[in-house]
Amino acid sequence: MPLADDLRRQFPSDFVWGVATSAFQIEGAAHEDGKGESIWDRFCRQPGAIADASNGDVACDHYHRLDSDLDLIAALGVDAYRFSVSWPRVQPLGHGAWNARGLDFYERLVDGLSARGVRPYLTLNHWDLPQALQETGGWAHRDTVHRFVDYARGLQRRLGDRVAAITTHNEPWVIAVLGHQSGSFAPGLKSRKTAAQVAHHLLLSHGLALRALRADGARAGLGIVLNLAHTEPATDTPADRAQARLDDARGRRWYTDPLFKGHYPQEVLDELGADAPAVEPGDMAVIATPMDYLGVNYYSRAVSSADGSFDAKRSGLALTEMGWEIYPRGLTELLLTLHREYTLPPVYITESGGAFKDPLTADGRVHDADRTEYLRTHIAAVAEALRQGVPMAGYMVWSLMDNFEWSSGYAKRFGIVHVDYATQQRTLKDSARWYREFLAARAAAAA
Ligand code: IFM
């Protein structure tokens, strides 16, 4: 493994280094200053939905700690901060009236970042759909596509000249499959047919939003963020290899083929049969509207076995607290696969990180050597992809700080900054110190 200095030198000086969060996971203030209810506010109240029965009412209280959190971000020395806007905070019903106090908050966030020399990377939809839109059918209803485009245009009018990037959706697979097929995420529905339609509407709204934002004179880069795994067969048998190809088509190509080639993978359409989404003429061309960048969230590989017998716990690879295998080589492989299959725009790793057991120790520090190693090896995996010609543009750590990890509640900690939820005190973990040093030396080399 190269030393930090060697690693750093493998990236061009304009490579963007950042940290990432999302609104629902950190903001809190769930019922303040005119914010509307989101599907996650509602979902958290379903008994058994969240492992520790928690919710996002307070979370990291970021809404009330904006200035000190911005100082924290700036102190890390990052180039960029990726955050999301809570749609119901700025437009409580998902259509019609805007909430001035909500918009003011994001304006202070964006201006506060710029004042500190950090570029804002804004995500429009990191899952917290206004509950009012769910009542009229949510993402399964084609009308929501148009509500999203209006929301995107409104946000761009207010902030578009001051952000580096606008991402339409974060991880449409999660919204579609976990939200509408397995039901483990909001809104908690369980229908394969609905999930397929939701995925189509998310992609369609992405393409329509790109076209509308450009027609309105977009200045920020426009793109989408996908959660992608590198899929491998458990064994070399033809059955496992066929399973891996199908799983890859379901989880990855269902999104990347329409975005870059304008069609869904035929094998998945065949498998869906009558559950395939309703696609109107012209939809696929809209979805394939060229993007300024692609965001990739990578956490682990996926292993396919035809009989479903693969068990990550017995794979021999170290696991994070989420039970996900630590497999940096998969990140290089994934990026090379994407590069081989498509003509890619600049690619950002928009999330990379791990949940580890990392308590505060008596010395007031968090010695999370495993997370530092995770980051170092994944950054090295990006360097290797870059070396092999993938147009890599940036890398963002998930996450800036410990936060609400959806149905896992607060027990799983992904932050490079520790949050004491009783006091809301933030403490830099050793991984944050490592990242800060890594970035500081890079800045020194460029000077
Ligand atoms: O916390 C999430 C994030 O909201 C989306 N990507 C995966 C992370 C870890 O599970």
Short mmCIF file of C-alpha atoms in Angstrom, two decimals, residues 298-301 318-320 324-328 331 351-356 368-381 395 398 414 434:
data_model
loop_
_atom_site.label_atom_id
_atom_site.label_comp_id
_atom_site.label_asym_id
_atom_site.label_seq_id
_atom_site.Cartn_x
_atom_site.Cartn_y
_atom_site.Cartn_z
CA TYR A 298 -19.43 2.55 -3.40
CA TYR A 299 -19.34 0.56 -0.17
CA SER A 300 -18.72 -3.10 -1.04
CA ARG A 301 -18.92 -5.83 -3.63
CA ALA A 318 -13.19 -8.18 7.07
CA LEU A 319 -16.68 -6.73 7.54
CA THR A 320 -17.85 -3.30 8.64
CA TRP A 324 -20.57 -5.31 4.46
CA GLU A 325 -17.33 -6.82 3.16
CA ILE A 326 -14.38 -4.46 2.89
CA TYR A 327 -13.31 -4.81 -0.73
CA PRO A 328 -11.50 -1.81 -2.21
CA LEU A 331 -14.17 -0.10 -6.56
CA GLU A 351 -19.79 8.44 -0.97
CA SER A 352 -17.14 6.15 0.45
CA GLY A 353 -16.73 5.10 4.04
CA GLY A 354 -17.64 2.56 6.67
CA ALA A 355 -19.43 2.05 9.96
CA PHE A 356 -17.07 0.83 12.63
CA ASP A 368 -10.63 4.43 14.37
CA ALA A 369 -7.64 2.92 12.61
CA ASP A 370 -9.97 0.61 10.66
CA ARG A 371 -11.81 3.56 9.11
CA THR A 372 -8.55 5.31 8.21
CA GLU A 373 -7.40 2.13 6.53
CA TYR A 374 -10.75 1.85 4.73
CA LEU A 375 -10.41 5.37 3.36
CA ARG A 376 -6.77 4.95 2.42
CA THR A 377 -7.35 1.72 0.52
CA HIS A 378 -10.42 3.04 -1.27
CA ILE A 379 -8.61 6.22 -2.28
CA ALA A 380 -5.84 3.98 -3.62
CA ALA A 381 -8.48 2.05 -5.58
CA TYR A 395 -13.79 11.66 -3.87
CA TRP A 398 -19.33 9.35 3.82
CA PHE A 414 -20.13 6.36 9.59
CA TRP A 434 -5.63 11.58 8.87
#
